[in-house]
Tab-separated table of C-alpha atoms in Angstrom:
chain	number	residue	atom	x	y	z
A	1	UNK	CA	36.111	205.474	18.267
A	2	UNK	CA	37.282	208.818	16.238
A	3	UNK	CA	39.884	209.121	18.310
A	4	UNK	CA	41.136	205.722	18.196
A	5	UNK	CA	41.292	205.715	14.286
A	6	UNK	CA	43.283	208.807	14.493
A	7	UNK	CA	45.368	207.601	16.597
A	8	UNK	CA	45.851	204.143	14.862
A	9	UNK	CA	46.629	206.471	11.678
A	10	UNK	CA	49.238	208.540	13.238
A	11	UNK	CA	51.014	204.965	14.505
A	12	UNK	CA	51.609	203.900	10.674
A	13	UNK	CA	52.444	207.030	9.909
A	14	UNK	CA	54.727	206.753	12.265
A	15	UNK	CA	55.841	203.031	11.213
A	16	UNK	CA	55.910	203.619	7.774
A	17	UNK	CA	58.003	206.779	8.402
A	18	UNK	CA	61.039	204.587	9.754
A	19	UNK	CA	60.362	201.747	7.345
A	20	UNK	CA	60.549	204.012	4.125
A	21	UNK	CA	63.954	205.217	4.929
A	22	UNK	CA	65.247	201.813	5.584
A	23	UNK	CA	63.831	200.441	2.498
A	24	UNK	CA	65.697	203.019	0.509
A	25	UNK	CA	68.755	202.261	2.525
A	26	UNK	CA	68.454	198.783	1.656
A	27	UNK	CA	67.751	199.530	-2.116
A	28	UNK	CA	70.902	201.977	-2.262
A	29	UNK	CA	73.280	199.187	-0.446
A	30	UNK	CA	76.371	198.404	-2.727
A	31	UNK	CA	76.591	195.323	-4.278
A	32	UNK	CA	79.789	193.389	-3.579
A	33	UNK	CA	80.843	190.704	-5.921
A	34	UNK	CA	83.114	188.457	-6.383
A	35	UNK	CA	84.396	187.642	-9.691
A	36	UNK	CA	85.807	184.556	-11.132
A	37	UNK	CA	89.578	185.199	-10.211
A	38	UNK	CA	88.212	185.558	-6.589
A	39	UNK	CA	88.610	189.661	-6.974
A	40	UNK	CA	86.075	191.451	-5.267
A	41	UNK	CA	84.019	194.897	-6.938
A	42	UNK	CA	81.531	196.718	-5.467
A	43	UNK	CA	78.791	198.465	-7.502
A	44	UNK	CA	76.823	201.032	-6.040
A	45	UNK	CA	73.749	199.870	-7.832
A	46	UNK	CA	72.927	197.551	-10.729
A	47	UNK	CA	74.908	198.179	-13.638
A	48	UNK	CA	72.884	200.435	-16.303
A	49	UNK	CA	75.681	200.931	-18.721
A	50	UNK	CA	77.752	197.460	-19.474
A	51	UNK	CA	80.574	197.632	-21.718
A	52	UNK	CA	80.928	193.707	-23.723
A	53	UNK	CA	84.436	193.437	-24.470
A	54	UNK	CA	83.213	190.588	-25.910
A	55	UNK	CA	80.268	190.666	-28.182
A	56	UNK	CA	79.441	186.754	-28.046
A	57	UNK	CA	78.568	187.222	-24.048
A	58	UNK	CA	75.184	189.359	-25.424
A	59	UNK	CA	73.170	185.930	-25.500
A	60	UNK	CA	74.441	185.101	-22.196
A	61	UNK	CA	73.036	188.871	-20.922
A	62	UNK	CA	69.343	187.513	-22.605
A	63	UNK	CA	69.225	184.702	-20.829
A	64	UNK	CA	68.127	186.744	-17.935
A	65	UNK	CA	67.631	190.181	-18.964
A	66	UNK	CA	64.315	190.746	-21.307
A	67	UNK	CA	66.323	193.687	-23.056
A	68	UNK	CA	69.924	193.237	-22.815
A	69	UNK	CA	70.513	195.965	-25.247
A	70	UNK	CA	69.350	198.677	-23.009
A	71	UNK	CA	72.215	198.499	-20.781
A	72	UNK	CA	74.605	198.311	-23.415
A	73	UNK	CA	76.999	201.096	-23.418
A	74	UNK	CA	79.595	199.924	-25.393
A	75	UNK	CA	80.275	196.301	-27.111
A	76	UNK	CA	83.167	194.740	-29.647
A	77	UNK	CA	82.032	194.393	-33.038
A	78	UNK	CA	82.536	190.412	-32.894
A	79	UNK	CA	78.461	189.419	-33.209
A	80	UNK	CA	78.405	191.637	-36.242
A	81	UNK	CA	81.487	190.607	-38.159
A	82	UNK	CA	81.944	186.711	-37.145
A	83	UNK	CA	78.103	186.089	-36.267
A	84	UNK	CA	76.330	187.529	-38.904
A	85	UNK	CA	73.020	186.210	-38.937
A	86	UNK	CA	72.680	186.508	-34.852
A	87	UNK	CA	73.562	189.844	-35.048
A	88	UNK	CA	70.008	190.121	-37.672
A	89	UNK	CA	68.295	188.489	-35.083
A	90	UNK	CA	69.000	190.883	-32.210
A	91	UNK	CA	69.196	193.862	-34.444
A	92	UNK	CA	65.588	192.664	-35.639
A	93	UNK	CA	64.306	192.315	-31.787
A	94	UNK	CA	66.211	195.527	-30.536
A	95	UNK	CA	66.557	197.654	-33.431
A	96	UNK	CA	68.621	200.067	-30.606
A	97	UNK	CA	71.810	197.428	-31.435
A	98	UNK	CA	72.805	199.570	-34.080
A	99	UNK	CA	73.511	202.473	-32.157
A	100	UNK	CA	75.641	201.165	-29.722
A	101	UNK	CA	79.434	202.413	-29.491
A	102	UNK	CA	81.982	200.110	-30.993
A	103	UNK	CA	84.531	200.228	-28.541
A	104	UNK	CA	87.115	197.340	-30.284
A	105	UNK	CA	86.862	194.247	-32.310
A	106	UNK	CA	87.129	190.947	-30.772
A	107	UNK	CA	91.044	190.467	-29.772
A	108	UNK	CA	92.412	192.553	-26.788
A	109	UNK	CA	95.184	194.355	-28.988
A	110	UNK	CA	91.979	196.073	-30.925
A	111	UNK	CA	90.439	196.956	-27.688
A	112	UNK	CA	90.359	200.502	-26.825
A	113	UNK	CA	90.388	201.737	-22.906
A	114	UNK	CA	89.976	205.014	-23.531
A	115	UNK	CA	86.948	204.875	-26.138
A	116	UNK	CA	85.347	202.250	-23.256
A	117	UNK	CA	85.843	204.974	-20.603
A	118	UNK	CA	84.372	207.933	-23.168
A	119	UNK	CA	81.138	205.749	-22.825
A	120	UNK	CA	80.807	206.549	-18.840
A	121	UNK	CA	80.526	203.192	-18.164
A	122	UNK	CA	79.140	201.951	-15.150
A	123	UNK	CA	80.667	198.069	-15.697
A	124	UNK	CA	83.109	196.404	-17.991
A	125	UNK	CA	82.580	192.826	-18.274
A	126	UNK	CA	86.014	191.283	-19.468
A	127	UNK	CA	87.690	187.495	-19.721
A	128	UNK	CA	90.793	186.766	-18.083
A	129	UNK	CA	92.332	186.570	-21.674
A	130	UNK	CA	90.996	189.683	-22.480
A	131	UNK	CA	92.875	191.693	-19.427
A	132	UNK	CA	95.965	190.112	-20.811
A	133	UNK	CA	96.249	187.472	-17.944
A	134	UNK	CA	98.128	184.162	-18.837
A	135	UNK	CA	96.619	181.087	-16.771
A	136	UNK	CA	97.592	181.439	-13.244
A	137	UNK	CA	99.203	184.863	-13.177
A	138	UNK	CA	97.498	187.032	-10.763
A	139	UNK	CA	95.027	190.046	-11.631
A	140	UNK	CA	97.735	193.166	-10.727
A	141	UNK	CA	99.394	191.928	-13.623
A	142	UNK	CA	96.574	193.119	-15.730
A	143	UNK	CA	98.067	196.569	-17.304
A	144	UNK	CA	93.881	196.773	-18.643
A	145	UNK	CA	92.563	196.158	-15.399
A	146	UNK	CA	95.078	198.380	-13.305
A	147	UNK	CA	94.211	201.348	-16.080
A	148	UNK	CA	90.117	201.243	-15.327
A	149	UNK	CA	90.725	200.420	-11.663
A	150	UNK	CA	92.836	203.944	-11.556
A	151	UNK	CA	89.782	205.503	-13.788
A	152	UNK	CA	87.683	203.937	-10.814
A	153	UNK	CA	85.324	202.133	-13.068
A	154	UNK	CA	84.678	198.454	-12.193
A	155	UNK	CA	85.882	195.506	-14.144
A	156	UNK	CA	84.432	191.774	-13.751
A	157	UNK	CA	86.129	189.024	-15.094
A	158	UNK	CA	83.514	186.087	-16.319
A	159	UNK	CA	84.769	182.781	-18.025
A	160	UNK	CA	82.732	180.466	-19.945
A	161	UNK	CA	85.617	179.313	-22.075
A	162	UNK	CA	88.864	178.339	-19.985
A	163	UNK	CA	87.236	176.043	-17.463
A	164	UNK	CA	83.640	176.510	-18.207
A	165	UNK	CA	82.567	173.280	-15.951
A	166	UNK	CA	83.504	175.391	-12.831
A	167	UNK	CA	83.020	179.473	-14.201
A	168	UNK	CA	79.457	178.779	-15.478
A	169	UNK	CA	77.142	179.221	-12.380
A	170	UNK	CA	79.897	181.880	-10.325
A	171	UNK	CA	79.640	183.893	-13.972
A	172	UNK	CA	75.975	183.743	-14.001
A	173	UNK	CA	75.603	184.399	-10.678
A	174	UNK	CA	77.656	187.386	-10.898
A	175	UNK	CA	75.750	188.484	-13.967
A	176	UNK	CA	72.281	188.443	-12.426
A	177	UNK	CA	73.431	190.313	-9.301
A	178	UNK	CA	75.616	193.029	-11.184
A	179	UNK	CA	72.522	193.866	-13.354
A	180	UNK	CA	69.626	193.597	-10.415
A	181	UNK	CA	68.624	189.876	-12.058
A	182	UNK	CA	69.246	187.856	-9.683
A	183	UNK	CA	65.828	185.572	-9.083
A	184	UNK	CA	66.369	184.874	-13.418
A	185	UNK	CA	69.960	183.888	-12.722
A	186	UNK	CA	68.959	181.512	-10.287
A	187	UNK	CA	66.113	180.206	-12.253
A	188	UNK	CA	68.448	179.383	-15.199
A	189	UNK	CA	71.525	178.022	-12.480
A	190	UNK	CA	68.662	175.888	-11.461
A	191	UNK	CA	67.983	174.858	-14.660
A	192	UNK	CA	71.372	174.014	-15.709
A	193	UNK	CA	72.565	172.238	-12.623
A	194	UNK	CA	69.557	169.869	-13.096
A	195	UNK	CA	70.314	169.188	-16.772
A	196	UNK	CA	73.870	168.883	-16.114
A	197	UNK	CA	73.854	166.517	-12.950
A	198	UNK	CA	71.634	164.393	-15.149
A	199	UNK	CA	74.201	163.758	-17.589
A	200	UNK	CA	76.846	163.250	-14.855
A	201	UNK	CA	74.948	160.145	-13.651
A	202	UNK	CA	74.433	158.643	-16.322
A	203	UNK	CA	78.732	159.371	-17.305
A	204	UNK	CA	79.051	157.939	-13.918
A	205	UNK	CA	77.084	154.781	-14.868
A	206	UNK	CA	79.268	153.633	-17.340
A	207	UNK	CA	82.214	151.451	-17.155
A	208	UNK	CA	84.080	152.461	-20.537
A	209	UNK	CA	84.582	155.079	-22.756
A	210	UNK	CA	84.207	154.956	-26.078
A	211	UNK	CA	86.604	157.033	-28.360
A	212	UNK	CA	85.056	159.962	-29.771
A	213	UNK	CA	86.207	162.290	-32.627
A	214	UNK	CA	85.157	165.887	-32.080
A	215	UNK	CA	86.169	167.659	-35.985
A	216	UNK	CA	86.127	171.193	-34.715
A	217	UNK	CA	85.341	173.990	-37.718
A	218	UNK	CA	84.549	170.687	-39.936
A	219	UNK	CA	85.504	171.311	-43.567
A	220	UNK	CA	87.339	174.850	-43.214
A	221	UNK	CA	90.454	173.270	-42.987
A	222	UNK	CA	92.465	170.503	-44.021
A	223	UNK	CA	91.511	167.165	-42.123
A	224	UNK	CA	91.368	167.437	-38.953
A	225	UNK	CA	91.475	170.225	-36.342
A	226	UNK	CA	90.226	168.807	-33.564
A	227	UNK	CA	90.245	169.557	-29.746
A	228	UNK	CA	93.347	168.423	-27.363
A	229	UNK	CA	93.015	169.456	-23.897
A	230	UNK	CA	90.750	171.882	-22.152
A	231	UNK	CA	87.754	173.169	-23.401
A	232	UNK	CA	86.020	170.661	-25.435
A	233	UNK	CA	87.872	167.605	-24.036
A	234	UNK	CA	86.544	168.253	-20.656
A	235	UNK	CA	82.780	168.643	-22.051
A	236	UNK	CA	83.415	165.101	-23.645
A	237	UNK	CA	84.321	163.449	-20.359
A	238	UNK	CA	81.935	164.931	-18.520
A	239	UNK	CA	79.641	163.063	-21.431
A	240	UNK	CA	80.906	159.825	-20.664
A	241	UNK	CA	83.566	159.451	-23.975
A	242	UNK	CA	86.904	159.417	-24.379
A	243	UNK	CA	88.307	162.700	-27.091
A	244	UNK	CA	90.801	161.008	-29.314
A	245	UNK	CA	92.843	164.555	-29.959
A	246	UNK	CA	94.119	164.475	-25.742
A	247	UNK	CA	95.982	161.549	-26.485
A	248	UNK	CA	98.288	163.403	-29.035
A	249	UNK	CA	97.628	167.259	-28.752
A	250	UNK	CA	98.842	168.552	-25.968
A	251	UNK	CA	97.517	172.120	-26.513
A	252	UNK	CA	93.877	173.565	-26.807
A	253	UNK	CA	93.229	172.450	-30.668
A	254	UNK	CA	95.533	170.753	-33.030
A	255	UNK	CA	95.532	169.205	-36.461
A	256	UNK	CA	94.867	165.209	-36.770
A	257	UNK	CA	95.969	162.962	-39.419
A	258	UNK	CA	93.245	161.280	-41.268
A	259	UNK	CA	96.249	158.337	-41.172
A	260	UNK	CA	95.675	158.799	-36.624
A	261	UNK	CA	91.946	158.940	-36.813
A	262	UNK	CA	91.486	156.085	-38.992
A	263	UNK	CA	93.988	154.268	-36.540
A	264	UNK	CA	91.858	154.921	-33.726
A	265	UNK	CA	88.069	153.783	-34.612
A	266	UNK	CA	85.938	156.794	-33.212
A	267	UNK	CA	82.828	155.228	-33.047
A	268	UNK	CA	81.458	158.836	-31.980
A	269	UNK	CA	82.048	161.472	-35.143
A	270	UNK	CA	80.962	165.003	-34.078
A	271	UNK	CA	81.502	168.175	-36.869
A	272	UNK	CA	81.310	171.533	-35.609
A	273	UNK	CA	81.065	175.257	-37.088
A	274	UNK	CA	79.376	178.032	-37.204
A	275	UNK	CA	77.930	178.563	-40.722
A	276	UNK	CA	80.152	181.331	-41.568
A	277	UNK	CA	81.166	179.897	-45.030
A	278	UNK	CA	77.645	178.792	-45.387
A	279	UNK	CA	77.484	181.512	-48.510
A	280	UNK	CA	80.924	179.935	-49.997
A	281	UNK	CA	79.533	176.095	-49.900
A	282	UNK	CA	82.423	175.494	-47.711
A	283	UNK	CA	82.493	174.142	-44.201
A	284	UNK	CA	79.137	172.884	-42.770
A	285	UNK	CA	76.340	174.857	-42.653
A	286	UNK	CA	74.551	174.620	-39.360
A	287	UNK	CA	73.335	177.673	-36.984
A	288	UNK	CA	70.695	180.511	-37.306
A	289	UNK	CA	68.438	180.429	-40.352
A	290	UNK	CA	70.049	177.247	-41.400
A	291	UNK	CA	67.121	174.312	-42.348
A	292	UNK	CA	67.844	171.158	-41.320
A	293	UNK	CA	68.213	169.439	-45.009
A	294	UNK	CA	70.734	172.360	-45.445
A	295	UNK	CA	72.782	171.365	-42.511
A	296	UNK	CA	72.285	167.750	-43.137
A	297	UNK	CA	73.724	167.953	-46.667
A	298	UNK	CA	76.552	169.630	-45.545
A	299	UNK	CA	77.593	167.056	-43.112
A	300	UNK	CA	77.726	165.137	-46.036
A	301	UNK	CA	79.648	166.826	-48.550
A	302	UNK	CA	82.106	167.551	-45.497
A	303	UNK	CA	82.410	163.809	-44.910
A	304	UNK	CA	83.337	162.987	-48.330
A	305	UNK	CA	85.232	165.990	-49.217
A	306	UNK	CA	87.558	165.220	-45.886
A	307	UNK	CA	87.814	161.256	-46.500
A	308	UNK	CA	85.933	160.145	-43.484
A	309	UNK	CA	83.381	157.705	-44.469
A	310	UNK	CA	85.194	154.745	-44.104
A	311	UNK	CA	85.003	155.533	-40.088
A	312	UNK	CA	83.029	153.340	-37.466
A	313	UNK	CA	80.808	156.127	-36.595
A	314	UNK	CA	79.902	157.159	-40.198
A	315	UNK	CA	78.999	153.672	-41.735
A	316	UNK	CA	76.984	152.811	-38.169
A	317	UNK	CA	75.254	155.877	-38.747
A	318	UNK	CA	76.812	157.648	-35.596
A	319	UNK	CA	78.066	161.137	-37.256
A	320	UNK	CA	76.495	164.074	-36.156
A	321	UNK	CA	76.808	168.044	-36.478
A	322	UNK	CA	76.725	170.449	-34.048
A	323	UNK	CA	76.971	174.703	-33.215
A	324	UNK	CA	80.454	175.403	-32.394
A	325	UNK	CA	79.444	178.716	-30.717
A	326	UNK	CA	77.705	176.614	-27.962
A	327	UNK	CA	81.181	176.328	-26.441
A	328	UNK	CA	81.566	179.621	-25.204
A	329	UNK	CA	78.463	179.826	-23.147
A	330	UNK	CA	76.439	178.864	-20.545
A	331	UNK	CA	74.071	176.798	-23.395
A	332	UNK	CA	77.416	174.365	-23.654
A	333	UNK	CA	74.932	172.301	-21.890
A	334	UNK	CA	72.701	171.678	-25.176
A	335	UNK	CA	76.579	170.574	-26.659
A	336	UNK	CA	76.564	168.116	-23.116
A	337	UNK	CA	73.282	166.687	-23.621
A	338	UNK	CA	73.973	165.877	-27.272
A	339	UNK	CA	77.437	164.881	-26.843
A	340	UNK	CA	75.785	162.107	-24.198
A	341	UNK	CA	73.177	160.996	-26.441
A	342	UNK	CA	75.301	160.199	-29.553
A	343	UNK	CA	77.911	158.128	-27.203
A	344	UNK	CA	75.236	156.251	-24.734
A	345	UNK	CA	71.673	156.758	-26.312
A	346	UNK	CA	70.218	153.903	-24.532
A	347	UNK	CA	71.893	155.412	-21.025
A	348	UNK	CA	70.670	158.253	-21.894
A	349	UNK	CA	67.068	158.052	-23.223
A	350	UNK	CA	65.572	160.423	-20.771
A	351	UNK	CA	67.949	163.236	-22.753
A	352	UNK	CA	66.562	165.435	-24.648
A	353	UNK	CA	69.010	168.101	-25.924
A	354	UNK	CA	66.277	169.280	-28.774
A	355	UNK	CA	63.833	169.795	-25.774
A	356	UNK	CA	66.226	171.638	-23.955
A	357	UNK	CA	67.441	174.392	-26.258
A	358	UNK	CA	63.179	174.127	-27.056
A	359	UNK	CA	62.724	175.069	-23.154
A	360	UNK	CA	65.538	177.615	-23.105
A	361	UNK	CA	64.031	179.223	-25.747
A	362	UNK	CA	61.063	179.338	-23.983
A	363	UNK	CA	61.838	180.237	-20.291
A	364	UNK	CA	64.803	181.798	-20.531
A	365	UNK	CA	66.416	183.642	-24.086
A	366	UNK	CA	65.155	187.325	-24.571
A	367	UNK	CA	66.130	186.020	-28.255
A	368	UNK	CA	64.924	182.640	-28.974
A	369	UNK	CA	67.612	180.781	-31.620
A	370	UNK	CA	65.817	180.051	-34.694
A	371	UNK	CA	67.012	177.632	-37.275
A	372	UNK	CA	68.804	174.118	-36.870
A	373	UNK	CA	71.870	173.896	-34.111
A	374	UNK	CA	72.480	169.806	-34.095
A	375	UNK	CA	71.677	167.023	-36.532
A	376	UNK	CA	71.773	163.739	-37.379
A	377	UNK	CA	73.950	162.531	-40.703
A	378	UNK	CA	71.068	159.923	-41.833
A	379	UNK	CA	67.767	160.330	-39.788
A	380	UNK	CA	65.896	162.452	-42.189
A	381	UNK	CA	62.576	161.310	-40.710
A	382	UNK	CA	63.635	162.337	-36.975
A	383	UNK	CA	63.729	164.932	-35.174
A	384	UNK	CA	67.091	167.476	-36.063
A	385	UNK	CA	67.660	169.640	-33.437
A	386	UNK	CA	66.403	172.407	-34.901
A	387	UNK	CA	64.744	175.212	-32.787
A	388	UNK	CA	61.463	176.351	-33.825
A	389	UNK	CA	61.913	179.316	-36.815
């Protein structure tokens, strides 16, 4: 029997000593990806010093990594200077933030190659904008990315601005397997596609669309920049309403006379911003440590400041306010979900967007967002939208 258990011993040591090796092999394989301009990279392991040239994208990181700072090697300063009380919150959570090289601001002409390259970095995450690439011209015409492919550092081009109803899940796909996070990249795609796929049936449901006034930076400007094509006009399609600004701006953003809007009954009015003239009473006050009588009230004084409150959707009690930083992220599905509900809230009762920036929060963000993101003009005894502070 001795002899048999020795033997039987020597066989796994045997086994394991072919198995080990090719579990190390496997581990050490190179990761190939493919990026959203269809470029392939290859990383010889998951990426343990990330260069941001965008600072926004760190949320996007902490939705699947539990520390995104610690594989921060470089980052723009744009969270700091333009997001001011985000950048508290992840300086509170990873007090490590503050030590991470500035490497540009947040345009490409302030972006420095060589400072990113002093940081050894193992990954640059960039935008096509970013590289200096117009729509449709082809990557080799990228003098940034032709300068880091000669330093032989790889470069991955995300997008969850241009045409963020296709880039979202390829971006976040690419994400989780360039930083060894796949399984929480595919938990969240999962997520997403579900929430999103839900609104599209109910969109798909409906046989008209109403016209909808998106008033983007509400109350920073004159009356009214407001979306044209792209971005924002295709997130109120997909909602099931009809933007107002495509019919007359034919570029990105434009300026709308109140003379136009007035003409056009939106029976939808949505502000945006981001809070950062919270501290001059200027522009609406919504975001991070913002309380939803805060926000609410400056919906208001935006409203009559700007001349709006003879409109449809103001006197039927259909004006809302919502984060203008959800645009340029994978959480443009909380700006979806709420988008549907203010246009079709019987068609879409079973929509939650409050619960689903509460469940994001929750399953997902290594920095839950605290403070009030949407409201309502006149529900003070509702729920607001406001994530839990």
């Amino acid at each position: 029997m001795s002899r048999l258990r020795a033997l039987f011993a020597a066989t796994c040591l045997l086994i394991a000593g072919f198995v080990a090796p090719a579990a190390t092999l496997a581990a050490q394989s190179p990761i190939v990806l493919k990026d959203v301009l269809g470029r392939e990279v290859t990383l010889a392991a998951p990426a343990q010093r990330v260069v941001l040239a965008q600072a926004r994208h760190l949320p996007v990181l902490a939705l699947i990594h539990p520390d995104p700072v610690s594989v921060l090697a470089g980052w723009s300063d744009e969270l700091k200077s333009s997001f001011s009380s985000e950048y508290a919150e992840y300086l509170e959570a990873f007090p490590a933030l503050a030590r991470v090289p500035v490497v540009g601001r947040h345009t490409p002409d302030t972006f420095s190659v060589e400072n990113t390259l002093a940081q050894r970095p193992d990954l640059v995450v960039l935008t096509a904008a970013f590289a200096g690439l117009r729509p449709g011209a082809a990557p080799q015409e990228s003098a940034m990315l032709q300068r880091f492919a000669a330093a032989g550092v790889p470069v991955v081009i995300i997008d969850f601005f241009v045409d963020p109803l296709k880039n979202t899940v390829p971006s976040m796909r690419l994400l989780g397997r360039a930083l060894g996070r796949e399984e929480q990249a595919e938990q969240f795609i999962a997520f997403y596609e579900e929430h999103m796929a839900r609104v599209a049936r109910a969109a798909g449901q409906r046989k008209e669309r109403p016209p909808v006034l998106v008033h983007a930076h509400a109350g920073s400007t004159d009356c009214c920049n407001s979306p044209g094509s792209g971005t924002f006009n295709d997130m109120i399609t997909f909602a099931g309403g009809h933007n107002i600004g495509a019919d007359t701006i034919r570029a990105s953003t434009g300026q709308l006379s109140l003379e136009y809007i007035n003409s056009r009954n939106p029976v939808v009015y949505v502000a945006t911003g981001t809070g950062a003239q919270r501290r001059t009473g200027s522009g609406l006050a919504i975001g991070t440590g913002v309380a939803p009588d805060e926000a609410r009230a400056s919906l208001r004084r935006v409203i009559a400041t700007q001349g709006l409150g003879a409109l449809p959707a103001v006197r039927e009690g259909n004006a809302h306010a919502i984060w203008h930083a959800f645009n340029d992220s994978p959480l443009h599905v909380v700006f979806i979900e709420a988008l549907a509900r203010w246009i079709d809230p019987a068609g879409n009762a079973d929509i939650d967007p409050a619960r689903t920036l509460d469940e994001i929060n929750q399953r997902f963000l290594a920095v839950p967002m605290r403070g009030t993101f949407m409201i309502d003009l006149d529900e003070p005894g509702q729920r607001a939208g406001s994530a839990p502070g």
